[in-house]
PDB file of C-alpha atoms in Angstrom:
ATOM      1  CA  UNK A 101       0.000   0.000   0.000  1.00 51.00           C
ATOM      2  CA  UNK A 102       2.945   1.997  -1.275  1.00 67.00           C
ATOM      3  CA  UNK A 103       0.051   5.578  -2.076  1.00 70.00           C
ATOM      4  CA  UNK A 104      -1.774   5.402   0.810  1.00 72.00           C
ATOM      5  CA  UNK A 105       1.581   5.206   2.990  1.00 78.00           C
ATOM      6  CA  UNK A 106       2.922   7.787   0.427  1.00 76.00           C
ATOM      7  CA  UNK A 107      -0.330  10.496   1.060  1.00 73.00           C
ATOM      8  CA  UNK A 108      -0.394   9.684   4.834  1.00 77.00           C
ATOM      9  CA  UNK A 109       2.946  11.208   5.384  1.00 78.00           C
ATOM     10  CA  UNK A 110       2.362  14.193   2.581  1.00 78.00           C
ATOM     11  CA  UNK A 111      -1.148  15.288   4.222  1.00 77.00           C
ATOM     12  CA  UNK A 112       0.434  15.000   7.733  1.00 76.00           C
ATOM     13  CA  UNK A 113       3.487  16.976   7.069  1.00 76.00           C
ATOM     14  CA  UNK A 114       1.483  19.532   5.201  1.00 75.00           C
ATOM     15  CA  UNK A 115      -1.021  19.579   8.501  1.00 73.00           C
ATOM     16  CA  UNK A 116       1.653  20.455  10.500  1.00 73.00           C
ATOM     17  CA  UNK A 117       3.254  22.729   8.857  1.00 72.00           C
ATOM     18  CA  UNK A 118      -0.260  24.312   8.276  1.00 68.00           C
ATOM     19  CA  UNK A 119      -1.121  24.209  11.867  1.00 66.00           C
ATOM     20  CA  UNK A 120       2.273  26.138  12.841  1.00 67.00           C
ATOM     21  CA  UNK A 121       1.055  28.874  10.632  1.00 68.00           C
ATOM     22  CA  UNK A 122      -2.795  28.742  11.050  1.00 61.00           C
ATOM     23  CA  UNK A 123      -4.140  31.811  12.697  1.00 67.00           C
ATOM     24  CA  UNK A 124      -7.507  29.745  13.000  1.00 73.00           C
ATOM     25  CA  UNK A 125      -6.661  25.876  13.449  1.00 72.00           C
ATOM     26  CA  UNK A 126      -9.911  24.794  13.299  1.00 79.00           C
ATOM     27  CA  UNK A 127     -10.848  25.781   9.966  1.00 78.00           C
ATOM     28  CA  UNK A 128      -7.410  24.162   8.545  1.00 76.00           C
ATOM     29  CA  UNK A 129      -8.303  20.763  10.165  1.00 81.00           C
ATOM     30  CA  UNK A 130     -11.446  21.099   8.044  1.00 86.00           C
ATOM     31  CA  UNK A 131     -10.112  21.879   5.494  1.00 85.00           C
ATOM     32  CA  UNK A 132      -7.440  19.295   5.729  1.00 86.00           C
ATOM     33  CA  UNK A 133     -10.423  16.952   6.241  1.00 90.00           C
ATOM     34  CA  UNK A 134     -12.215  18.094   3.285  1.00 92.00           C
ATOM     35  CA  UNK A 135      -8.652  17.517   0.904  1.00 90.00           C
ATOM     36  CA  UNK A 136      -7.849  14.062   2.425  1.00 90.00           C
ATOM     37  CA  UNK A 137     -11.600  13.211   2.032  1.00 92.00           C
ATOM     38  CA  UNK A 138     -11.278  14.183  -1.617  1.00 90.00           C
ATOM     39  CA  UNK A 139      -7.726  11.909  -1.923  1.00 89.00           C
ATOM     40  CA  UNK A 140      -9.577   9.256  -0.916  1.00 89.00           C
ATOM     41  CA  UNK A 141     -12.344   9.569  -3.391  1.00 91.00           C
ATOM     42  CA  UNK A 142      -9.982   9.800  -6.008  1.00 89.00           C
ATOM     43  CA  UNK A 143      -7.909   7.126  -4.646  1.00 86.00           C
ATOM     44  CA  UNK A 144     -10.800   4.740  -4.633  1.00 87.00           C
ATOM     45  CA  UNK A 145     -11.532   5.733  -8.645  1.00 88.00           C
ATOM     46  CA  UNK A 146      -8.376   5.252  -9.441  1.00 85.00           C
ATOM     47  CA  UNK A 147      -8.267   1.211  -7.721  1.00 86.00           C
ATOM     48  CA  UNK A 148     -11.725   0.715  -9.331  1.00 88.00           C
ATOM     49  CA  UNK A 149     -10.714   2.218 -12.830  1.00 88.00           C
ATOM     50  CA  UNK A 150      -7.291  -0.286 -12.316  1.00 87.00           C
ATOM     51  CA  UNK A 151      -9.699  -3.331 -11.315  1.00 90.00           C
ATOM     52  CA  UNK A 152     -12.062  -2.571 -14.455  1.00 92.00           C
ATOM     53  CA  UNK A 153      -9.232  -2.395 -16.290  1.00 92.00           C
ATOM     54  CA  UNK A 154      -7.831  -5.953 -15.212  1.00 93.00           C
ATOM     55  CA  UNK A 155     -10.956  -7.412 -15.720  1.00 94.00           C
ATOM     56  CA  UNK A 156     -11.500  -6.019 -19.711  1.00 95.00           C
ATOM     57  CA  UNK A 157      -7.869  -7.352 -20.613  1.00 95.00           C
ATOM     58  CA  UNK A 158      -8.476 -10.900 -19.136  1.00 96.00           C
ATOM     59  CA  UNK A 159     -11.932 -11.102 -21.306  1.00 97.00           C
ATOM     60  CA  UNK A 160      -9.425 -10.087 -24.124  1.00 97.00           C
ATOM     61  CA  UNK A 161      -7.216 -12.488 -23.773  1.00 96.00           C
ATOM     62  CA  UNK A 162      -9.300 -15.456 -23.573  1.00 97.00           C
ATOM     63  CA  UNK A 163     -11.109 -13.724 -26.594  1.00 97.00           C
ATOM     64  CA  UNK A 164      -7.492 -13.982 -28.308  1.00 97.00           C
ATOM     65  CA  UNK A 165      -6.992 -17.688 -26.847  1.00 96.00           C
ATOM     66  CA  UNK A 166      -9.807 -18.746 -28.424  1.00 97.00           C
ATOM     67  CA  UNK A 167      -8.950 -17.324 -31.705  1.00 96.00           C
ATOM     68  CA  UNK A 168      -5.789 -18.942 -31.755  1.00 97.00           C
ATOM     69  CA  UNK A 169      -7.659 -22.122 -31.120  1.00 97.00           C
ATOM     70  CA  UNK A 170      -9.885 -21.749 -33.859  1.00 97.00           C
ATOM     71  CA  UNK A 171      -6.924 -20.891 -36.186  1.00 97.00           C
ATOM     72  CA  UNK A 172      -5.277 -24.592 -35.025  1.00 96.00           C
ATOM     73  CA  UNK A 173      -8.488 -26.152 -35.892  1.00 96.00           C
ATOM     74  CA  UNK A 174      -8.634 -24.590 -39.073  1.00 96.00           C
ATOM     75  CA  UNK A 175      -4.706 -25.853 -39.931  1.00 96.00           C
ATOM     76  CA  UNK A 176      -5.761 -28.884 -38.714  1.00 96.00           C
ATOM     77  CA  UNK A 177      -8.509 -29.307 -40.828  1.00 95.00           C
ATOM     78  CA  UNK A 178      -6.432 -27.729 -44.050  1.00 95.00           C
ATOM     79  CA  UNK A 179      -3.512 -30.639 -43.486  1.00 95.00           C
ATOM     80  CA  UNK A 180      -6.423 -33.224 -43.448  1.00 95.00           C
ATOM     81  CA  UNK A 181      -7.687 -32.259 -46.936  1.00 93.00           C
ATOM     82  CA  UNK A 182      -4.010 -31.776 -48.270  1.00 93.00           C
ATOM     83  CA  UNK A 183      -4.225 -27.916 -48.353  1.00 94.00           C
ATOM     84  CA  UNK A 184      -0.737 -26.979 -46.957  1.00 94.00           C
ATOM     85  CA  UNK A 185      -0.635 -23.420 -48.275  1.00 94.00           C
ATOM     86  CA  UNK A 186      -3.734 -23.030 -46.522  1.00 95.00           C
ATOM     87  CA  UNK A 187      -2.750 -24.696 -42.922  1.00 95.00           C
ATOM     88  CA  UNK A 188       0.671 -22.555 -43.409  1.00 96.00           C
ATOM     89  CA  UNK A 189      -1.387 -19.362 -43.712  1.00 96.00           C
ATOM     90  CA  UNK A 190      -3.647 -20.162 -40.456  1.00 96.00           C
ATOM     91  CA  UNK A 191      -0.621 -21.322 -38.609  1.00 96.00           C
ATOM     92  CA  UNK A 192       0.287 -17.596 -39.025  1.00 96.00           C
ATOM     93  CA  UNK A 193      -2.657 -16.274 -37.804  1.00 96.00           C
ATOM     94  CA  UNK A 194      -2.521 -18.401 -35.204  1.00 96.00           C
ATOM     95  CA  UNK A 195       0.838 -17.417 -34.166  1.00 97.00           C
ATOM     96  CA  UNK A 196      -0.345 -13.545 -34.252  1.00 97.00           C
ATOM     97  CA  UNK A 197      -2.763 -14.046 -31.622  1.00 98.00           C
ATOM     98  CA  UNK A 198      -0.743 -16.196 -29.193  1.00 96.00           C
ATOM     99  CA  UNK A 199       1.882 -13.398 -29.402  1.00 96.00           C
ATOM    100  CA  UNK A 200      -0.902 -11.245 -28.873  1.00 97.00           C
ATOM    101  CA  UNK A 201      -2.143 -12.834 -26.072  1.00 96.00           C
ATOM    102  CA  UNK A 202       1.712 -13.149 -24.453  1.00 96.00           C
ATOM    103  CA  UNK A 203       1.803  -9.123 -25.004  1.00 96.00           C
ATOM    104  CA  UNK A 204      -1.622  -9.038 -23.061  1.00 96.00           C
ATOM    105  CA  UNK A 205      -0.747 -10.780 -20.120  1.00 95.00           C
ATOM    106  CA  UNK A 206       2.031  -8.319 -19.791  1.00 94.00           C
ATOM    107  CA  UNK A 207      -0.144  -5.759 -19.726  1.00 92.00           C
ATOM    108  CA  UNK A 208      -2.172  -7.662 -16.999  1.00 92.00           C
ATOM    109  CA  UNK A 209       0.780  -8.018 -15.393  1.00 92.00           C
ATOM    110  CA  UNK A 210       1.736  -4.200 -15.245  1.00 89.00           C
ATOM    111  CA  UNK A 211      -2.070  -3.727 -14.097  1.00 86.00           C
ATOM    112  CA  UNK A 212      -2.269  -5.829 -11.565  1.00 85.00           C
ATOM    113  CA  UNK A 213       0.605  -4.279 -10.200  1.00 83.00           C
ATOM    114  CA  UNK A 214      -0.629  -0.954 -10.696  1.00 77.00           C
ATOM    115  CA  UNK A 215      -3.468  -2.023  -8.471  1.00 74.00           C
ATOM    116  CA  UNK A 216      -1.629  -3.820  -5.806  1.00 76.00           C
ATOM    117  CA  UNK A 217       0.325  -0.169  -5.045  1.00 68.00           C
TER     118      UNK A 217
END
């Protein structure tokens, strides 16, 4: 929890270095409420925007997985009735999305650690 340890120790340094100049303390603590209130908020968008994000790129994936499958079916299928050229050509398209699908779960990978912070 890497931000929230991060804001902790920015909003209570800037409290008390507010509070040694405040002419009216109350009304800064407010208003230090009111700004770490809003933090959170946008802390909490952020982790749900990360999540829905996760989420959309694993449905892609298996999307891509599936298409790859599809494309072995189809070579398979092309070597049975002696079309080569043709099992060559959806051996390539097969290959496209498996690298596609390797370059997604790096992306999952970067969001999920995006999320974990």
């Amino acid at each position: 929890m890497g931000i929230f340890t991060r804001v902790r120790d920015i909003i209570s340094s800037n409290i008390n270095a507010m509070l040694d100049k405040a002419e009216d303390p109350e009304k800064l603590v407010k208003m230090m409420i009111r700004e770490m209130e809003d933090t959170l908020i946008e802390i909490k968008a952020n982790c749900a925007s990360g999540m829905a994000t996760k989420k959309k790129i694993k449905r892609e994936i298996e999307t891509v997985l599936d298409l790859a499958k599809n494309w072995d079916a189809k070579a398979q299928l092309a070597i049975n009735k002696g079309r080569e050229d043709l099992a060559r050509e959806a051996l390539v398209e097969k290959r496209r999305h498996v690298e596609r699908a390797e370059a997604l779960e790096e992306e999952l990978e970067q969001a999920k650690s995006l999320v974990t912070q």
